[in-house]
Coordinates of N, CA and C in Angstrom, one line a residue:
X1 N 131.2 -36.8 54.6 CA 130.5 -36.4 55.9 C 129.1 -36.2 55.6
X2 N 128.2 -36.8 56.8 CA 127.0 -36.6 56.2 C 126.4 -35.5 57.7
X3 N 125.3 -35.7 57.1 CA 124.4 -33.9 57.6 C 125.1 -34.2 59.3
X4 N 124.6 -35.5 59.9 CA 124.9 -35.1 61.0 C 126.4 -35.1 62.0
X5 N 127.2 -35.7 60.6 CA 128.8 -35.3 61.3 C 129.0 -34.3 61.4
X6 N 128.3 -33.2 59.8 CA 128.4 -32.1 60.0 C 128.0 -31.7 61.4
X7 N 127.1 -31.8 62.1 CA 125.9 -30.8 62.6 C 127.0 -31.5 64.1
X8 N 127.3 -32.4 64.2 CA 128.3 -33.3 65.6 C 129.3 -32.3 65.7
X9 N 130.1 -32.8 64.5 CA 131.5 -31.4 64.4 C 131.0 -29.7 65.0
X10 N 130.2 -29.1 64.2 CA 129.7 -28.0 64.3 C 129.5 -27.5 66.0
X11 N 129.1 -28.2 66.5 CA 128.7 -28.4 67.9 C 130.3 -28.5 68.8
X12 N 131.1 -29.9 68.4 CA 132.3 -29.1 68.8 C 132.8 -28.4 69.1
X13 N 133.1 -27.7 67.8 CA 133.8 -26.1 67.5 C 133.3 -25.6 68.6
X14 N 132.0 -25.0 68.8 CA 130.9 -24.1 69.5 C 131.4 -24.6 71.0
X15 N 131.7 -25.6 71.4 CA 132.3 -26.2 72.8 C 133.4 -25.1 72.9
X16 N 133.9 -26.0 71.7 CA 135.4 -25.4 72.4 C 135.9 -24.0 72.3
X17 N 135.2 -23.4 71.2 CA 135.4 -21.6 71.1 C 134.9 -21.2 72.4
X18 N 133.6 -21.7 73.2 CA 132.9 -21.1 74.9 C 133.9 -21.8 75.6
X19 N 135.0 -22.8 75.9 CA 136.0 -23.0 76.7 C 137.1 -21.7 76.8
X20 N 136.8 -21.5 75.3 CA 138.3 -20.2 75.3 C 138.0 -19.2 75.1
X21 N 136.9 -18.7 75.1 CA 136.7 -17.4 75.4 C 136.7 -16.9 76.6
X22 N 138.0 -15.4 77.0 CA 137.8 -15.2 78.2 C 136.7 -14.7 78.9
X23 N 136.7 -14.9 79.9 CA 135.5 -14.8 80.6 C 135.8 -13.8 82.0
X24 N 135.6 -12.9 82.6 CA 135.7 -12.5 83.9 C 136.4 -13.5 84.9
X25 N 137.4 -13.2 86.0 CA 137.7 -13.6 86.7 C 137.2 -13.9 87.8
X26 N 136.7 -13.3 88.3 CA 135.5 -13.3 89.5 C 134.3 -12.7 88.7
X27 N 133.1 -13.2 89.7 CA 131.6 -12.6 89.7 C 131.6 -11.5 90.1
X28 N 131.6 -10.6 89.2 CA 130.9 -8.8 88.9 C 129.7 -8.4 89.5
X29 N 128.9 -9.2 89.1 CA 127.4 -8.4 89.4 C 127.3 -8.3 91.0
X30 N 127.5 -9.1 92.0 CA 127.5 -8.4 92.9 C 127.6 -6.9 93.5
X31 N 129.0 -6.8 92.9 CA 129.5 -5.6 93.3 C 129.1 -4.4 92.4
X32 N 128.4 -4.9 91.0 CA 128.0 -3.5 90.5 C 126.1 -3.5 91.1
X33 N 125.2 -4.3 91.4 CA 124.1 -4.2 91.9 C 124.1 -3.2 93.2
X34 N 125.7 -3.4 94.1 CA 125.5 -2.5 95.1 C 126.0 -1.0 95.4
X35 N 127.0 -1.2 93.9 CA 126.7 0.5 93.7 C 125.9 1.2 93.3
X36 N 124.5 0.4 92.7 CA 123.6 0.6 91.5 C 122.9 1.1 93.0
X37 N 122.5 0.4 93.6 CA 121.8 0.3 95.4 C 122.5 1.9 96.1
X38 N 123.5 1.9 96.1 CA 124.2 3.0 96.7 C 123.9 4.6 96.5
X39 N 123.8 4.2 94.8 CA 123.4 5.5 94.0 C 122.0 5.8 94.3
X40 N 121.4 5.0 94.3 CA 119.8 5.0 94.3 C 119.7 5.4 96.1
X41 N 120.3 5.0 97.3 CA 119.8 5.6 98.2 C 120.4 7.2 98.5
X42 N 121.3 7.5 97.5 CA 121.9 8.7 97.7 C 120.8 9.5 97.7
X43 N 120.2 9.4 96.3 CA 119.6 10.2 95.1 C 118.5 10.6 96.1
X44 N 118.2 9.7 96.7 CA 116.4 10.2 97.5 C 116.4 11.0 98.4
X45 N 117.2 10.8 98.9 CA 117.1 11.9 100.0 C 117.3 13.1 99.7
X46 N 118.3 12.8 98.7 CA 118.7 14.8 98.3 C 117.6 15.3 97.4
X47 N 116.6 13.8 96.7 CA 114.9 14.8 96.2 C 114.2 15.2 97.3
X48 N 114.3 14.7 98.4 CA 113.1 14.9 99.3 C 113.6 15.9 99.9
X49 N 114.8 16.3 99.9 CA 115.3 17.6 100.6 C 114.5 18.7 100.3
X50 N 115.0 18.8 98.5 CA 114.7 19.7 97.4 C 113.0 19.9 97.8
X51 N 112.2 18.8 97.7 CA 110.8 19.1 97.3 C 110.2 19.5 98.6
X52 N 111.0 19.4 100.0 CA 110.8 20.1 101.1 C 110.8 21.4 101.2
X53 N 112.4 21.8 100.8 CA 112.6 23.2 100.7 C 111.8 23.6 99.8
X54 N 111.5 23.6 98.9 CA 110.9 24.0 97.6 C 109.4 24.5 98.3
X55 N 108.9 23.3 98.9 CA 107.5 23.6 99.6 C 107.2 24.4 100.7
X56 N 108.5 24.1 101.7 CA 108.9 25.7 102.6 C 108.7 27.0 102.3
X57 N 109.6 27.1 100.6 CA 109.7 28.5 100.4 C 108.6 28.9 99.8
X58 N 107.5 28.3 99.0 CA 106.4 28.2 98.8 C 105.4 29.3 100.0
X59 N 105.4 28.1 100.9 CA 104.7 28.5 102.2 C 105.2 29.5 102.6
X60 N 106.3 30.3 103.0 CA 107.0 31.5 103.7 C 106.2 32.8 102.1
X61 N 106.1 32.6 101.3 CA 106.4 33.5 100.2 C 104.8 33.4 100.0
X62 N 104.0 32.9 100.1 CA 102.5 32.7 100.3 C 102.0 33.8 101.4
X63 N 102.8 33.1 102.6 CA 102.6 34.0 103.9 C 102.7 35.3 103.9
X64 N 104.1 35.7 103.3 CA 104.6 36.9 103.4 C 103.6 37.9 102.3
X65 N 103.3 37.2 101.0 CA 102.7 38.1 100.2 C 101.1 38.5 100.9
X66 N 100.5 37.7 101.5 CA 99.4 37.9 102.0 C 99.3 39.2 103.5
X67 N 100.6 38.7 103.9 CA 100.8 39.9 105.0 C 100.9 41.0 104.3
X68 N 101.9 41.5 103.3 CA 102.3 42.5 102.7 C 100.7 43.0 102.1
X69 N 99.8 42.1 101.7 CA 98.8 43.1 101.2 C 97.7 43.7 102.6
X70 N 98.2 42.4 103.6 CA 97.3 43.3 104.8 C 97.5 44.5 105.3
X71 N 98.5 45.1 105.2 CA 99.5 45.8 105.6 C 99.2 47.4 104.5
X72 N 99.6 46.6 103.4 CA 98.8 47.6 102.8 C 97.1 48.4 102.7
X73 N 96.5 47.4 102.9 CA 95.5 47.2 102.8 C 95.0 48.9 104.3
X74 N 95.9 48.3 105.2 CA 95.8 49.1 106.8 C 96.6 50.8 106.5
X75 N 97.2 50.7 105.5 CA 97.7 52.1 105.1 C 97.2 52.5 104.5
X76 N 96.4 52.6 103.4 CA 95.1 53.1 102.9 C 94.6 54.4 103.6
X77 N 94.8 55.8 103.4 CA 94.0 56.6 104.1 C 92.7 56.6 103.3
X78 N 91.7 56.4 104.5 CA 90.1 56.5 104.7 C 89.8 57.3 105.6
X79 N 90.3 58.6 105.5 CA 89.5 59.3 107.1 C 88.4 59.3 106.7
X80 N 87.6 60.2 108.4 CA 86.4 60.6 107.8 C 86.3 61.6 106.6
X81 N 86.9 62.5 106.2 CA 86.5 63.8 105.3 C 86.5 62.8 104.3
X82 N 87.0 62.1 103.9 CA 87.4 61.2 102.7 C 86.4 60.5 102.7
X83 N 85.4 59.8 103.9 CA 84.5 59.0 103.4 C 83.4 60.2 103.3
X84 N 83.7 61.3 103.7 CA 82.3 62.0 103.8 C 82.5 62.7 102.4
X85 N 83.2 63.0 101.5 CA 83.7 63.3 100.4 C 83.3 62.1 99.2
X86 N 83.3 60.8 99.4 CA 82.5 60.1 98.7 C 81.1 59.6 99.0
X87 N 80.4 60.3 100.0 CA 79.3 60.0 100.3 C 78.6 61.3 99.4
X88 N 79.0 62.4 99.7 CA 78.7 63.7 98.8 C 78.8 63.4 97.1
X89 N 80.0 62.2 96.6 CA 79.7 62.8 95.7 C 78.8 61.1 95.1
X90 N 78.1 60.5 95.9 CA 77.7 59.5 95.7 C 75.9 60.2 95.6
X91 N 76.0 61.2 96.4 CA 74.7 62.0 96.6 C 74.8 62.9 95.5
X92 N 75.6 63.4 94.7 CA 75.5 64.1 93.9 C 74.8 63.7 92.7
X93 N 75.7 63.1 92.5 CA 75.1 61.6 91.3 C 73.5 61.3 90.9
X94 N 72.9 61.1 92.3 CA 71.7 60.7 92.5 C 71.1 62.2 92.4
X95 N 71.3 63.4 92.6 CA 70.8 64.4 92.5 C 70.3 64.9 90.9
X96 N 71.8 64.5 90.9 CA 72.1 64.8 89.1 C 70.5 64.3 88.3
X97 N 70.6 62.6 88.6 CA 69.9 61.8 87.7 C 68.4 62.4 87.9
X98 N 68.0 62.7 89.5 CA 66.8 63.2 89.5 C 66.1 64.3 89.3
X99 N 67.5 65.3 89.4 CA 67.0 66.5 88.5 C 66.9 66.0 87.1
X100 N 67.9 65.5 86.1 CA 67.4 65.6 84.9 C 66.0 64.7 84.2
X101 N 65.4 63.7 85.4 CA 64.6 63.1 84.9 C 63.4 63.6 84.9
X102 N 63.1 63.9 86.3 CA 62.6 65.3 86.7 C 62.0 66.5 85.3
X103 N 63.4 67.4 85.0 CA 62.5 67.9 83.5 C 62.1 67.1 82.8
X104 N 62.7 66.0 82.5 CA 62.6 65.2 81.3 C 60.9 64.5 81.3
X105 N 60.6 64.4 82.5 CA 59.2 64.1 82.9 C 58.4 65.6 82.6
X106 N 58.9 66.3 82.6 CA 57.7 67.6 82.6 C 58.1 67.8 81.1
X107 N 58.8 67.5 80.3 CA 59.1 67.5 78.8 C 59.6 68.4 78.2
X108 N 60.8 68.6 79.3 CA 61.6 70.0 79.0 C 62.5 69.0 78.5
X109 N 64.0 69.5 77.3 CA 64.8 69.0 76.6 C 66.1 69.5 77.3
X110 N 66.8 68.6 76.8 CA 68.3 69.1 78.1 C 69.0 69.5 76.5
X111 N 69.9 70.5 76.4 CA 70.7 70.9 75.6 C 72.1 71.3 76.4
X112 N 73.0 70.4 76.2 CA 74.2 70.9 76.9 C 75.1 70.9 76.3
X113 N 75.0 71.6 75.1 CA 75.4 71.7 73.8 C 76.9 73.1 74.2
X114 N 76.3 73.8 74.8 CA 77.0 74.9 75.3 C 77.5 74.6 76.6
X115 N 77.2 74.0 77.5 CA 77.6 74.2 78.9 C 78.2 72.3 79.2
X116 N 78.7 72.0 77.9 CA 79.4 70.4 78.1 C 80.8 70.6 79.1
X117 N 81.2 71.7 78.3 CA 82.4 71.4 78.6 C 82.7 71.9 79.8
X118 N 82.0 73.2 80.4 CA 81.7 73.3 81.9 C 81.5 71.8 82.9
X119 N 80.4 71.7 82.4 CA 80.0 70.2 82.9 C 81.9 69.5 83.2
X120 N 81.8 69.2 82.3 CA 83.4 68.3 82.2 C 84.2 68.9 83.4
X121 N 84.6 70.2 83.1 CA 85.4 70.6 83.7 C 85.4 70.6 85.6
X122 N 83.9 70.5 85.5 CA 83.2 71.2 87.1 C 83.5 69.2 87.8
X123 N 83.4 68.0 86.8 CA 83.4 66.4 86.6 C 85.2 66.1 87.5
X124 N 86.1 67.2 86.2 CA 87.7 66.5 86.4 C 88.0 67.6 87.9
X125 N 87.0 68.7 88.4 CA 87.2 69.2 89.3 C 87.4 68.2 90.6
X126 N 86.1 68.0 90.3 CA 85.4 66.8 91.9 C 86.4 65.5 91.9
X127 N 86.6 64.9 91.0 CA 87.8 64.0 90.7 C 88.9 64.1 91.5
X128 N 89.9 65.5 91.3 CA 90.6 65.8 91.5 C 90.6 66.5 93.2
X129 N 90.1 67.2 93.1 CA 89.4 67.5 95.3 C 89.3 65.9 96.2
X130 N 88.1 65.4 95.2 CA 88.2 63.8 95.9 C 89.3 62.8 95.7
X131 N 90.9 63.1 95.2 CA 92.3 62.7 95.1 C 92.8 63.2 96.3
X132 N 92.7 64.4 96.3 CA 93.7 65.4 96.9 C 93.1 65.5 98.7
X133 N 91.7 64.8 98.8 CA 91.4 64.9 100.2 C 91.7 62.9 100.5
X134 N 91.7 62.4 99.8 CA 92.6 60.8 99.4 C 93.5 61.4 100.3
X135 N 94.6 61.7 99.6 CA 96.0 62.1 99.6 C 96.3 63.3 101.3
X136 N 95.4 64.1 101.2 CA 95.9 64.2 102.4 C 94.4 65.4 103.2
X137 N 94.2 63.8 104.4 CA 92.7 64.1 104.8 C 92.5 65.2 105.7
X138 N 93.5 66.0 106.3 CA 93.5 66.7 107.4 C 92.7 68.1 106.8
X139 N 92.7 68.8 105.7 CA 92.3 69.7 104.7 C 90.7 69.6 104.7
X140 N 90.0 70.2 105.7 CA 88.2 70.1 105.5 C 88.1 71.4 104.2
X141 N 88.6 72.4 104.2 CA 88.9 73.5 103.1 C 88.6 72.7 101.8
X142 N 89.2 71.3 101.6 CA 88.5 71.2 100.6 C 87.2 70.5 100.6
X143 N 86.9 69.7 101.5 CA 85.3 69.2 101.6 C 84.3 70.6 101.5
X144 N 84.7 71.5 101.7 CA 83.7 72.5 101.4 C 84.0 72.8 99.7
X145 N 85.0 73.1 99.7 CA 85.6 73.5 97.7 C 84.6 72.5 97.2
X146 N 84.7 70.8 97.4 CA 83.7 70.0 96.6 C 82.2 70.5 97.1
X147 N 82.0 70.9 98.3 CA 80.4 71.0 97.9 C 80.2 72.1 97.1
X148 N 80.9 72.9 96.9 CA 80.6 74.2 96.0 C 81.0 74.0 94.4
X149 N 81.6 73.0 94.2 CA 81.2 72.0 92.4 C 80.4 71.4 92.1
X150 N 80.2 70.6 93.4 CA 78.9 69.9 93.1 C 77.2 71.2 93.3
X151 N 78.0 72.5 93.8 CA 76.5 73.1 93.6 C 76.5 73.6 92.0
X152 N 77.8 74.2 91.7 CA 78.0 74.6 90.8 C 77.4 73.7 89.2
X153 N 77.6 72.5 89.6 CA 77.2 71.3 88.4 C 75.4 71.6 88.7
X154 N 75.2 71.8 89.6 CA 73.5 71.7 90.2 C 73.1 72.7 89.3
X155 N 74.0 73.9 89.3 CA 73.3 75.2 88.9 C 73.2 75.7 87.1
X156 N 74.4 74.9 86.6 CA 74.5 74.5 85.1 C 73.5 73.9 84.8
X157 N 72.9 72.9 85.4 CA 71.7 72.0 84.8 C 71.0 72.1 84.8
X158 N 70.1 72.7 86.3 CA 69.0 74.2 86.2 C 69.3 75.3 84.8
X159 N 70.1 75.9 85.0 CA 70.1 76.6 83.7 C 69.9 76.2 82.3
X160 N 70.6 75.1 82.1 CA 70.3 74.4 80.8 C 69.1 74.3 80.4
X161 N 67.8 74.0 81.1 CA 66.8 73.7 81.4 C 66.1 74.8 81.5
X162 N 66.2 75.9 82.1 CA 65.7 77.4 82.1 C 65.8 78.0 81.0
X163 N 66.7 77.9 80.3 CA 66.9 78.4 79.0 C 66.2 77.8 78.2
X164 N 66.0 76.7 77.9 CA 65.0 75.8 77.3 C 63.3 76.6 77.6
X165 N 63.2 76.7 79.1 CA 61.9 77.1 79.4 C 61.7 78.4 79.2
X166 N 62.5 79.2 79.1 CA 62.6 80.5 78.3 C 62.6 81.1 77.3
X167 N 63.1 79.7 76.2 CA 62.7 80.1 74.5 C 61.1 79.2 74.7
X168 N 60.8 78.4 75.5 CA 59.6 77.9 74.6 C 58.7 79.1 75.5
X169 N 58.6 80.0 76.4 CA 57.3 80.4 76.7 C 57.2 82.0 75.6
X170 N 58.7 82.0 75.4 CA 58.6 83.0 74.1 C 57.9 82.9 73.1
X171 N 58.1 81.5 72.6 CA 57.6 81.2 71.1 C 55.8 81.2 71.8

């Protein structure tokens, strides 16, 4: 046999093994393309449900958080005693700084060495008055109690300062 009987023969075989190999009885692909189609129009709708709802609940929970802080925002007690309680102690402040700059320009020395912790205490007072008229504004009893800390802080600081001007006109 030479190369190309072989290669003739060879080719035979290859015929006749594709004659006998079974093969499907009917054409398939139709019928799996249109389940493949079936699946696929299922699928969309029920994403676009999802990414609706999804963006709904978004929106509703956007809404609602922003109401809930207006809401709060409207419960907030601000009476007047309460804004006139931070206007006093907004004026204190500024008293404070100009009394002490005040000596400090005339070249008196602040020593509050002794009267700190007064200071402090007369500080967690006003804090706590300007809470408690927060908390409940109907109480003018205490808008007067704060102005009488804040004179009290007035009158430590004076002193602090007097005593200072009382050892130097000694010496």
């Amino acid at each position: 046999m030479t190369n190309n009987n072989q290669k003739t023969a060879l080719e035979s075989l290859i015929e006749q093994m594709n004659d006998k190999a079974p093969g499907p009885q009917k054409d398939l692909w139709p019928g799996v393309e249109s389940r493949i189609q079936l699946k696929r129009n299922v699928t969309k709708p029920v994403r676009a449900f999802w990414y609706g709802a999804v963006a709904a609940s978004l929106v509703i929970l956007t809404f609602l958080g922003g109401w809930q802080l207006s809401v709060n925002e409207l419960n907030q007690p601000t009476s007047a005693l309460y804004k006139i309680a931070q206007k006093i102690n907004n004026d204190q402040k500024q008293q404070v700084a100009q009394l002490r700059t005040g000596y400090q320009q005339a070249g008196y020395q602040y020593d509050a060495s002794q009267l700190l912790s007064e200071l402090d205490e007369l500080e967690m007072a006003r804090e706590e008055i300007t809470r408690a008229l927060k908390n409940s504004p109907s109480e003018p009893e205490l808008l007067d109690l704060l102005i009488w800390v804040n004179q009290q802080e007035l009158n430590l600081i004076n002193q602090s300062y007097q005593t200072k001007t009382k050892r130097l006109q000694e010496i």
